[in-house]
Coordinates of C-alpha atoms in Angstrom, one line a residue:
M1 CA -46.2 32.1 125.1
F2 CA -48.6 30.5 127.7
W3 CA -52.0 31.9 128.6
S4 CA -53.1 32.4 132.2
A5 CA -56.3 30.7 133.5
A6 CA -57.9 34.1 133.7
I7 CA -57.5 34.6 130.0
V8 CA -58.8 31.2 129.1
I9 CA -61.8 31.5 131.4
G10 CA -62.5 34.8 129.9
L11 CA -63.0 33.4 126.4
V12 CA -66.8 33.5 126.3
P13 CA -68.4 32.2 123.1
L14 CA -71.3 34.2 121.8
S15 CA -72.8 31.4 119.7
I16 CA -76.2 31.9 118.3
A17 CA -78.1 29.2 116.3
K18 CA -78.6 30.6 112.8
P19 CA -78.1 29.3 109.3
L20 CA -74.5 29.4 108.1
S21 CA -73.5 31.3 105.0
R22 CA -72.8 29.2 101.9
R23 CA -69.1 29.9 102.4
W24 CA -69.0 27.9 105.6
N25 CA -71.6 25.3 104.7
D26 CA -69.3 23.5 102.3
V27 CA -67.7 21.1 104.8
V28 CA -65.2 18.3 104.2
V29 CA -64.1 15.7 106.6
K30 CA -60.7 16.5 108.2
H31 CA -60.2 13.2 110.0
S32 CA -62.3 10.2 110.9
W33 CA -62.1 6.7 112.3
V34 CA -64.1 3.7 110.9
E35 CA -64.4 2.3 114.5
I36 CA -63.7 3.3 118.1
P37 CA -59.9 3.1 118.6
R38 CA -58.8 -0.1 120.3
G39 CA -59.0 -0.1 124.1
W40 CA -61.9 2.3 124.2
E41 CA -65.7 1.8 124.4
Y42 CA -68.7 4.1 124.0
H43 CA -70.1 5.2 127.4
S44 CA -72.7 7.9 126.7
S45 CA -73.5 11.0 124.8
A46 CA -71.5 14.1 125.8
P47 CA -73.4 16.7 127.8
A48 CA -74.3 19.5 125.5
D49 CA -73.3 22.2 128.0
Y50 CA -69.9 20.7 129.0
R51 CA -67.2 23.3 128.3
F52 CA -63.7 22.6 127.2
L53 CA -60.7 24.3 125.7
M54 CA -60.6 23.9 121.9
R55 CA -57.2 24.5 120.3
I56 CA -56.8 25.2 116.6
A57 CA -53.4 24.9 115.0
L58 CA -52.8 27.3 112.2
K59 CA -50.7 26.0 109.2
Q60 CA -47.1 27.2 109.2
D61 CA -46.4 29.2 106.1
N62 CA -43.2 28.6 104.2
I63 CA -42.4 25.4 106.2
D64 CA -40.9 24.0 102.9
T65 CA -38.6 27.0 102.7
L66 CA -37.4 26.5 106.3
I67 CA -36.7 22.8 105.6
A68 CA -34.8 23.7 102.4
N69 CA -32.8 26.2 104.4
L70 CA -32.1 23.5 107.0
W71 CA -30.7 21.1 104.3
E72 CA -28.3 23.8 103.2
T73 CA -27.0 24.9 106.6
S74 CA -26.6 21.3 107.8
D75 CA -24.8 20.0 104.7
P76 CA -21.0 20.2 105.3
T77 CA -20.3 20.6 101.6
H78 CA -22.7 23.6 101.2
P79 CA -21.3 27.2 101.3
R80 CA -24.0 28.1 103.9
Y81 CA -23.1 25.3 106.3
G82 CA -23.5 26.4 109.9
Q83 CA -25.3 29.6 109.0
H84 CA -28.2 29.0 111.3
L85 CA -31.3 31.2 111.5
T86 CA -32.0 33.2 114.7
P87 CA -35.1 32.1 116.6
A88 CA -36.8 35.2 115.5
E89 CA -35.9 34.6 111.8
A90 CA -37.2 31.0 112.0
E91 CA -40.4 32.0 113.7
A92 CA -41.1 34.8 111.2
L93 CA -40.4 32.5 108.3
V94 CA -43.0 29.9 109.3
A95 CA -45.6 32.3 110.7
P96 CA -49.1 31.6 109.4
H97 CA -50.1 33.5 106.3
P98 CA -52.3 36.6 107.2
N99 CA -55.1 35.1 105.2
S100 CA -55.2 32.1 107.5
R101 CA -56.0 34.2 110.6
E102 CA -58.5 36.3 108.6
A103 CA -60.3 33.2 107.3
I104 CA -60.4 31.4 110.6
N105 CA -61.6 34.6 112.4
A106 CA -64.4 35.0 109.9
W107 CA -65.5 31.4 110.4
L108 CA -65.4 31.8 114.2
E109 CA -67.4 35.1 113.9
E110 CA -69.9 33.3 111.8
H111 CA -70.4 31.0 114.8
G112 CA -70.8 33.9 117.2
I113 CA -67.2 34.0 118.4
S114 CA -65.7 37.4 117.9
A115 CA -62.0 38.3 117.7
E116 CA -61.8 39.7 121.2
N117 CA -62.8 36.3 122.6
I118 CA -59.9 34.5 120.9
A119 CA -56.5 34.0 122.5
Y120 CA -53.4 33.3 120.4
S121 CA -50.4 31.4 121.6
T122 CA -47.1 31.5 119.7
G123 CA -43.7 29.9 119.7
G124 CA -43.1 27.0 117.4
G125 CA -46.3 27.8 115.5
E126 CA -49.5 29.6 116.2
W127 CA -52.6 28.3 118.0
I128 CA -56.1 29.7 118.6
N129 CA -57.5 28.9 122.0
I130 CA -61.2 29.0 122.7
R131 CA -63.3 27.9 125.7
I132 CA -66.4 26.4 124.1
S133 CA -69.3 24.1 124.8
V134 CA -69.9 20.6 123.3
A135 CA -73.0 21.9 121.5
E136 CA -71.1 24.8 120.0
A137 CA -68.1 22.6 119.0
E138 CA -70.5 20.0 117.4
R139 CA -72.0 22.7 115.2
M140 CA -68.7 24.2 114.2
L141 CA -67.1 20.8 113.4
D142 CA -70.1 19.0 112.0
T143 CA -69.6 16.2 114.5
K144 CA -70.9 14.4 117.5
Y145 CA -69.0 14.3 120.8
N146 CA -69.4 11.3 123.1
V147 CA -68.0 10.1 126.3
Y148 CA -65.7 7.1 125.8
H149 CA -64.5 4.8 128.6
H150 CA -61.1 3.1 128.9
P151 CA -61.8 0.0 131.0
V152 CA -58.1 -0.7 131.8
S153 CA -57.5 2.7 133.3
N154 CA -61.1 3.5 134.1
E155 CA -60.7 6.9 132.5
K156 CA -63.4 8.7 130.6
V157 CA -62.8 11.3 127.8
I158 CA -65.0 13.4 125.5
R159 CA -64.0 12.7 121.9
A160 CA -65.4 12.4 118.4
L161 CA -65.0 9.7 115.8
S162 CA -64.7 12.3 113.0
Y163 CA -64.8 16.0 112.4
S164 CA -65.1 18.3 109.4
L165 CA -64.0 21.8 108.5
P166 CA -65.2 24.1 105.8
R167 CA -63.4 23.3 102.6
E168 CA -61.8 26.7 102.5
L169 CA -60.2 26.2 105.9
H170 CA -58.3 22.9 105.1
S171 CA -55.5 25.0 103.7
H172 CA -55.3 27.1 106.8
I173 CA -55.7 24.6 109.7
D174 CA -53.4 21.7 110.6
V175 CA -55.4 20.2 113.4
V176 CA -58.2 20.9 115.9
T177 CA -58.1 19.4 119.4
P178 CA -59.7 17.6 121.2
T179 CA -61.5 15.8 118.4
T180 CA -60.6 12.3 117.1
Y181 CA -57.3 12.0 119.1
F182 CA -58.2 9.8 122.1
G183 CA -56.1 10.4 125.2
T184 CA -55.6 9.7 128.9
M185 CA -53.1 10.9 131.5
R186 CA -51.5 7.5 132.0
S187 CA -47.7 7.0 132.1
M188 CA -45.9 6.5 128.9
R189 CA -43.0 4.0 128.2
S190 CA -39.6 5.5 129.0
T191 CA -36.7 3.8 127.4
S192 CA -34.9 2.6 130.5
F193 CA -35.2 -0.3 133.0
L194 CA -33.6 -1.3 136.2
K195 CA -31.3 -4.4 136.4
P196 CA -29.7 -6.3 139.3
L197 CA -26.2 -5.2 140.4
E198 CA -23.2 -7.5 140.2
K199 CA -23.0 -9.7 143.3
G200 CA -21.3 -7.8 146.1
E201 CA -21.1 -4.5 144.2
S202 CA -21.7 -1.3 146.1
S203 CA -19.4 1.5 144.7
Q204 CA -16.9 2.5 142.1
K205 CA -14.0 1.4 144.3
D206 CA -14.2 -2.0 142.7
F207 CA -13.6 -0.5 139.2
D208 CA -10.4 0.0 137.4
S209 CA -10.8 3.8 136.8
D210 CA -7.2 4.4 135.8
A211 CA -7.3 2.4 132.6
A212 CA -8.2 4.2 129.3
V213 CA -11.1 1.7 129.0
P214 CA -11.4 -0.3 132.2
S215 CA -11.7 -4.0 131.8
S216 CA -14.8 -4.0 133.9
C217 CA -16.6 -2.0 131.2
N218 CA -17.7 -5.2 129.5
T219 CA -20.2 -5.7 132.3
V220 CA -20.4 -2.4 134.2
I221 CA -20.7 1.1 132.7
T222 CA -19.5 4.2 134.5
I223 CA -18.4 7.7 133.5
S224 CA -14.8 6.4 133.3
C225 CA -15.9 3.7 130.8
L226 CA -17.7 6.2 128.5
R227 CA -15.0 8.9 128.6
G228 CA -12.3 6.3 127.8
L229 CA -14.3 4.5 125.2
Y230 CA -15.3 7.6 123.3
N231 CA -12.1 9.5 123.8
T232 CA -13.2 12.5 125.9
T233 CA -11.2 11.8 129.0
D234 CA -8.6 14.5 128.3
Y235 CA -10.9 17.2 126.9
V236 CA -11.5 20.2 129.1
P237 CA -14.5 22.3 128.0
A238 CA -13.6 25.9 127.2
A239 CA -16.9 27.4 126.2
A240 CA -19.0 26.8 129.3
N241 CA -20.0 30.4 129.3
V242 CA -22.1 30.0 126.1
N243 CA -22.6 26.2 125.6
K244 CA -25.5 24.5 127.2
L245 CA -26.9 20.9 127.3
G246 CA -30.6 20.3 127.8
V247 CA -32.5 17.2 129.1
A248 CA -36.2 16.9 128.3
G249 CA -38.1 15.2 131.2
Y250 CA -41.7 14.1 131.3
L251 CA -44.3 12.4 133.5
E252 CA -43.2 13.5 136.9
E253 CA -39.7 12.1 136.6
F254 CA -37.5 14.3 138.8
A255 CA -33.8 14.7 138.7
N256 CA -32.4 14.7 142.2
R257 CA -29.6 17.0 143.2
A258 CA -28.5 15.1 146.3
D259 CA -28.2 11.9 144.2
L260 CA -26.1 13.8 141.7
Q261 CA -23.6 14.8 144.4
T262 CA -23.4 11.2 145.5
F263 CA -22.9 10.1 141.9
F264 CA -20.1 12.7 141.4
G265 CA -18.4 11.6 144.6
E266 CA -18.3 8.0 143.3
F267 CA -17.7 8.5 139.6
R268 CA -16.6 12.1 138.8
P269 CA -15.0 13.6 142.0
D270 CA -13.8 16.8 140.2
A271 CA -17.4 17.7 139.5
V272 CA -18.6 17.6 143.2
G273 CA -20.3 20.8 144.1
S274 CA -21.6 21.5 140.6
S275 CA -25.2 20.9 139.7
F276 CA -27.9 21.6 137.0
S277 CA -30.8 24.0 136.7
T278 CA -34.4 22.9 136.4
V279 CA -37.0 24.6 134.2
L280 CA -40.7 23.9 134.8
V281 CA -42.8 23.5 131.6
N282 CA -46.6 23.3 131.4
G283 CA -47.2 22.5 135.0
G284 CA -44.1 20.3 135.5
L285 CA -42.8 19.8 139.0
D286 CA -39.5 19.4 140.8
N287 CA -40.1 17.1 143.7
Q288 CA -36.7 16.4 145.3
N289 CA -38.2 13.7 147.6
D290 CA -39.1 11.5 144.6
P291 CA -36.0 10.8 142.5
G292 CA -36.8 9.3 139.1
V293 CA -34.8 6.5 137.5
E294 CA -35.1 8.0 134.0
A295 CA -34.4 11.6 135.2
N296 CA -31.4 10.6 137.4
L297 CA -29.9 8.4 134.6
D298 CA -30.1 11.2 132.1
I299 CA -28.8 14.1 134.2
Q300 CA -26.1 12.0 135.9
Y301 CA -24.5 11.0 132.6
T302 CA -25.0 14.3 130.7
T303 CA -23.4 16.2 133.5
G304 CA -20.8 13.5 134.2
I305 CA -19.5 13.6 130.7
S306 CA -19.9 17.2 129.8
F307 CA -18.8 18.9 133.1
P308 CA -18.4 21.8 133.5
T309 CA -20.9 22.6 130.7
P310 CA -24.2 24.0 132.2
N311 CA -27.0 21.4 132.1
I312 CA -30.7 22.3 132.1
Y313 CA -33.4 19.7 133.1
Y314 CA -36.9 20.5 131.6
S315 CA -39.6 19.0 133.8
T316 CA -42.7 18.9 131.6
G317 CA -46.3 18.2 132.6
G318 CA -49.3 17.4 130.5
S319 CA -50.4 14.8 128.0
P320 CA -50.8 14.8 124.2
P321 CA -53.3 13.3 121.7
F322 CA -53.2 9.5 121.6
I323 CA -54.5 6.6 119.6
P324 CA -54.3 3.3 121.5
D325 CA -53.0 0.2 119.8
D326 CA -52.6 -3.4 121.0
F327 CA -49.3 -2.9 122.8
T328 CA -50.1 0.6 124.0
P329 CA -53.7 0.3 125.2
I330 CA -53.4 3.4 127.4
N331 CA -51.7 6.7 126.8
T332 CA -48.0 6.3 126.9
N333 CA -47.1 9.4 124.8
E334 CA -46.0 12.8 126.2
P335 CA -46.6 16.4 125.3
Y336 CA -44.0 17.1 122.6
L337 CA -45.9 20.1 121.2
D338 CA -46.2 21.8 124.6
W339 CA -42.4 21.3 125.2
L340 CA -41.5 22.4 121.6
N341 CA -43.7 25.5 121.8
F342 CA -42.1 26.4 125.1
I343 CA -38.5 25.9 124.0
L344 CA -38.9 27.7 120.7
N345 CA -40.3 30.6 122.6
S346 CA -37.5 30.7 125.2
T347 CA -34.7 33.2 125.4
T348 CA -32.3 30.4 126.4
I349 CA -32.2 27.4 124.0
P350 CA -29.5 24.8 124.6
Q351 CA -27.3 23.8 121.6
T352 CA -27.8 20.1 122.4
I353 CA -30.9 18.4 123.8
T354 CA -31.6 14.8 124.6
T355 CA -35.0 13.0 125.2
S356 CA -35.3 9.5 126.4
Y357 CA -39.0 8.8 125.7
G358 CA -40.9 7.5 122.7
D359 CA -43.7 5.3 121.6
D360 CA -45.0 3.2 118.7
E361 CA -45.3 5.5 115.7
Q362 CA -48.8 4.2 114.8
T363 CA -50.2 5.4 118.2
V364 CA -49.4 9.0 117.3
P365 CA -51.8 10.7 114.8
Q366 CA -49.9 11.3 111.6
D367 CA -50.8 15.0 111.3
Y368 CA -49.7 15.4 114.9
A369 CA -46.5 13.6 114.2
V370 CA -45.8 15.6 111.1
K371 CA -46.4 18.9 113.0
V372 CA -44.0 17.8 115.8
C373 CA -41.4 16.7 113.3
N374 CA -41.6 20.1 111.5
L375 CA -41.0 21.8 114.8
F376 CA -37.9 19.8 115.3
A377 CA -36.8 21.0 111.9
Q378 CA -37.4 24.5 113.1
L379 CA -35.3 23.7 116.2
G380 CA -32.5 22.4 114.0
S381 CA -32.6 25.5 111.8
I382 CA -31.6 27.7 114.8
G383 CA -28.6 25.5 115.6
T384 CA -29.9 22.9 118.1
T385 CA -29.1 19.2 117.9
A386 CA -32.0 17.0 119.1
F387 CA -31.3 13.5 120.2
F388 CA -33.9 10.8 120.8
S389 CA -33.5 7.3 122.2
S390 CA -34.5 4.7 119.5
G391 CA -36.5 2.6 122.0
D392 CA -36.1 -0.7 123.8
E393 CA -38.4 -3.1 121.9
G394 CA -36.1 -4.2 119.0
V395 CA -38.0 -4.0 115.7
G396 CA -41.3 -3.9 117.4
S397 CA -43.3 -4.3 120.5
G398 CA -45.6 -7.1 121.5
D399 CA -47.4 -8.9 118.7
C400 CA -46.9 -5.8 116.4
L401 CA -50.5 -5.8 115.1
T402 CA -51.6 -2.7 113.2
N403 CA -54.3 -0.5 114.7
D404 CA -56.1 0.4 111.4
G405 CA -58.6 -2.4 111.6
T406 CA -56.6 -4.9 109.5
N407 CA -54.7 -6.4 112.5
K408 CA -51.7 -7.1 110.2
T409 CA -48.4 -8.0 111.8
I410 CA -45.6 -5.6 110.8
F411 CA -42.4 -4.2 112.4
Q412 CA -43.5 -1.1 114.4
P413 CA -41.3 2.0 114.2
A414 CA -41.0 4.4 117.1
F415 CA -41.7 8.1 117.2
P416 CA -40.1 10.6 117.5
A417 CA -37.1 8.5 116.6
S418 CA -38.6 8.1 113.2
C419 CA -38.6 11.9 112.5
P420 CA -35.9 12.7 109.9
F421 CA -35.1 15.9 111.7
V422 CA -33.9 14.3 115.0
T423 CA -30.8 12.1 115.6
S424 CA -32.0 8.7 116.8
V425 CA -29.6 6.9 119.2
G426 CA -29.5 3.1 119.4
G427 CA -27.7 0.9 121.9
T428 CA -24.6 -1.2 122.1
T429 CA -23.0 -3.4 124.7
R430 CA -19.6 -4.9 125.5
T431 CA -16.2 -3.4 124.4
A432 CA -13.5 -4.4 121.9
P433 CA -15.7 -4.7 119.9
E434 CA -19.0 -3.1 120.7
V435 CA -22.0 -5.0 119.5
A436 CA -25.7 -4.1 119.2
V437 CA -27.6 -4.7 122.4
D438 CA -30.6 -7.0 121.8
F439 CA -33.2 -4.5 122.9
S440 CA -32.1 -1.6 120.8
G441 CA -34.9 -0.1 118.8
G442 CA -34.5 0.3 115.0
G443 CA -36.5 0.2 111.8
F444 CA -38.2 2.2 109.1
S445 CA -40.9 4.9 109.4
R446 CA -44.3 4.5 107.9
Y447 CA -45.0 8.2 108.2
F448 CA -41.8 9.8 106.9
A449 CA -40.0 9.2 103.6
Q450 CA -36.3 8.3 103.6
P451 CA -34.2 11.5 103.6
S452 CA -31.4 11.7 101.0
Y453 CA -28.7 12.0 103.6
Q454 CA -29.0 8.3 104.5
S455 CA -29.9 6.8 101.1
S456 CA -26.4 5.3 100.5
A457 CA -26.2 3.8 103.9
V458 CA -29.7 2.4 103.7
A459 CA -29.1 1.0 100.2
T460 CA -26.1 -0.9 101.5
F461 CA -28.1 -2.3 104.5
L462 CA -31.0 -3.4 102.3
S463 CA -28.7 -5.1 99.9
S464 CA -27.3 -7.2 102.7
L465 CA -30.7 -7.9 104.0
G466 CA -32.1 -9.2 100.7
T467 CA -35.7 -10.6 101.0
T468 CA -35.5 -11.3 104.7
F469 CA -38.4 -9.8 106.5
S470 CA -39.9 -8.7 103.2
G471 CA -43.3 -7.0 103.7
L472 CA -42.7 -6.4 107.4
Y473 CA -41.1 -3.0 107.0
N474 CA -41.3 0.1 104.8
A475 CA -38.0 0.0 102.7
T476 CA -38.6 3.6 101.5
G477 CA -39.1 5.1 104.9
R478 CA -36.8 7.0 107.1
A479 CA -34.4 4.5 108.7
Y480 CA -33.2 4.7 112.3
P481 CA -31.1 4.8 114.5
D482 CA -28.5 7.1 113.2
V483 CA -25.8 6.5 115.8
S484 CA -25.4 4.1 118.7
A485 CA -23.6 4.0 122.0
Q486 CA -23.4 1.9 125.2
A487 CA -26.9 1.3 126.6
D488 CA -26.6 -1.4 129.2
N489 CA -25.5 -1.9 132.8
F490 CA -25.2 1.9 133.6
R491 CA -24.4 2.6 137.3
V492 CA -26.9 5.2 138.6
I493 CA -27.5 6.6 142.1
I494 CA -31.2 6.6 143.0
G495 CA -32.4 7.6 146.4
G496 CA -28.9 7.5 147.7
T497 CA -28.2 3.9 146.6
L498 CA -26.4 2.3 143.6
H499 CA -28.5 0.8 140.8
S500 CA -27.9 -0.8 137.4
V501 CA -30.0 0.7 134.6
G502 CA -30.3 -0.3 130.9
G503 CA -32.0 1.1 127.8
T504 CA -31.4 3.5 125.0
S505 CA -32.3 6.1 127.6
A506 CA -28.7 5.6 128.6
S507 CA -27.2 5.8 125.1
S508 CA -29.1 9.0 124.1
P509 CA -27.8 11.2 126.9
T510 CA -24.3 9.7 126.4
V511 CA -24.2 10.7 122.8
A512 CA -25.7 14.1 123.5
A513 CA -23.0 14.8 126.1
I514 CA -20.3 13.9 123.6
F515 CA -21.7 16.1 120.9
S516 CA -22.1 18.9 123.5
L517 CA -18.3 18.6 123.9
L518 CA -17.9 18.9 120.1
N519 CA -20.1 22.0 120.2
D520 CA -17.8 23.3 122.9
V521 CA -14.8 22.9 120.5
R522 CA -16.6 24.9 117.8
L523 CA -18.0 27.6 120.1
A524 CA -14.6 28.1 121.8
A525 CA -13.2 28.7 118.3
N526 CA -15.9 31.3 117.6
K527 CA -17.8 29.0 115.3
T528 CA -21.5 28.2 115.3
S529 CA -22.9 25.1 117.0
L530 CA -23.3 21.9 114.9
G531 CA -27.1 22.1 114.8
F532 CA -28.9 19.3 112.8
I533 CA -26.1 16.8 112.4
N534 CA -27.5 13.9 110.4
P535 CA -26.2 15.1 107.0
L536 CA -22.8 15.6 108.6
I537 CA -22.5 12.2 110.3
Y538 CA -23.8 10.2 107.3
S539 CA -21.2 11.9 105.1
H540 CA -18.4 11.0 107.4
P541 CA -18.9 7.3 108.3
S542 CA -15.1 6.8 108.9
A543 CA -15.4 9.1 112.0
F544 CA -17.4 6.3 113.7
N545 CA -17.0 2.7 114.6
D546 CA -19.3 0.6 112.4
I547 CA -21.4 -1.8 114.6
V548 CA -21.8 -4.9 112.5
S549 CA -22.6 -7.6 115.1
G550 CA -25.7 -8.4 117.1
S551 CA -29.4 -8.2 116.4
N552 CA -32.6 -6.5 117.7
P553 CA -35.4 -9.1 117.9
G554 CA -39.0 -8.2 118.1
C555 CA -42.5 -9.0 116.6
G556 CA -41.7 -12.7 117.0
T557 CA -38.6 -12.5 114.8
A558 CA -34.8 -12.5 115.4
G559 CA -34.6 -8.9 114.2
S560 CA -32.0 -7.5 111.8
S561 CA -28.2 -7.1 112.0
P562 CA -27.1 -3.6 112.7
S563 CA -24.9 -2.9 109.7
V564 CA -26.5 0.5 109.3
F565 CA -25.8 1.5 112.9
Y566 CA -22.8 3.6 113.9
G567 CA -21.3 3.5 117.4

């Protein structure tokens, strides 16, 4: 749930300077940096009376049990396959242990903050929200807050280079924010980009839409191309009354309804008059005078392929914790936790969701990434499939230097594509055969271990790779992408005119729409939704076309061949 401004403002700390009891005096560092994160500089000491909202994330109890349950219900060979939890069952399973709340409340009370001055928010975990001063926070966290300046964006934030918690609370708290997670409100990288149209092109009338796979699809991708290429042309959804497809949108990218009607008129005439619904999350907007490239690409192709399945566009505001690195010197992440907390607390949760945003894994704090990934496991456990684009930087962005002070060059994985509980979507181009498009992101996580469902496929890939790129990637990490689809030369209507767009932002909604149709087949037969699909797809490679040609260069290398990709 979300708390009103009145509740937050009403959280008045009653902090009184007094010696702490021995129980709370035994503090241990929770997180620290050896230097100011790259891109930031010290500006001044933080004003002691400056007040901000402190958020404390309680540890989810029984998260291992939830993940074990997910492995069973997503394994097509297991007797419990498809027996998803209800949202209430999943939330109850991972609710914090009562001892956690008791211990944290006792600690807060020791600092003069009584239980009635604490607000709890739930849905995808439990958070404690407190309005507090810098001086009070410094005492509680045994830290020093300063003002840090980001010269490129000219933004200033109040953060700390380290913070500590009583030893007893380390087993009860996942993270406290804001502390060592530097952040701004700057735009993140989406995984799409505009391209020039073919000379003289203005509409679909030039395209051979009657062919199963039009010959023009080698250079121009439309709904007809995708429906023919992936064999969905003749399927008519039969469970539109229960099946839903969600598109997660961020950073003031707005899906335009008038553009969708123009798109339907050109590329899916039978869908003219249908539309999508918009849900506002965490201060998100719906400005119909400002159509977004990313938002229009996503919604035009999810609706165009899945029609008449209801589509929901989630317009999400806000900004998450951020650690700058050399390629991402300002905040290019987005608020996954806010969106996940919202969706897991919703009464309507789509069976399929696609997200076309991501960033370098190393710019996301690891404990933040783990918490987000665990929430995707919770989403999968209730029967929802989460797709993420794999990124548009090949095996890594820029010079690929690490941000840990060593400045070592390595392949840089993307997050959330690297989370083992999402389905990562790479990109292809051309037809007969499809080949990997050169910008398609792919690699190995440095945060998450390689899940068993992909061990055989990865072993085959690594055997073919040999010692090439040795030391540049983590061979024991979660490998991605999991599937791939067309990702270049998509025709999109933006502001009433035709544009060409490329990126794995195109392939992720395409794959999501196709799997939404597969969910339709199951739901129409009174079966459960597919849910977390990775164990299923890796155990049935023959159901896919193996993409064995092309490469994804990056980090000054030619990149790897895509023999682990599936199209």
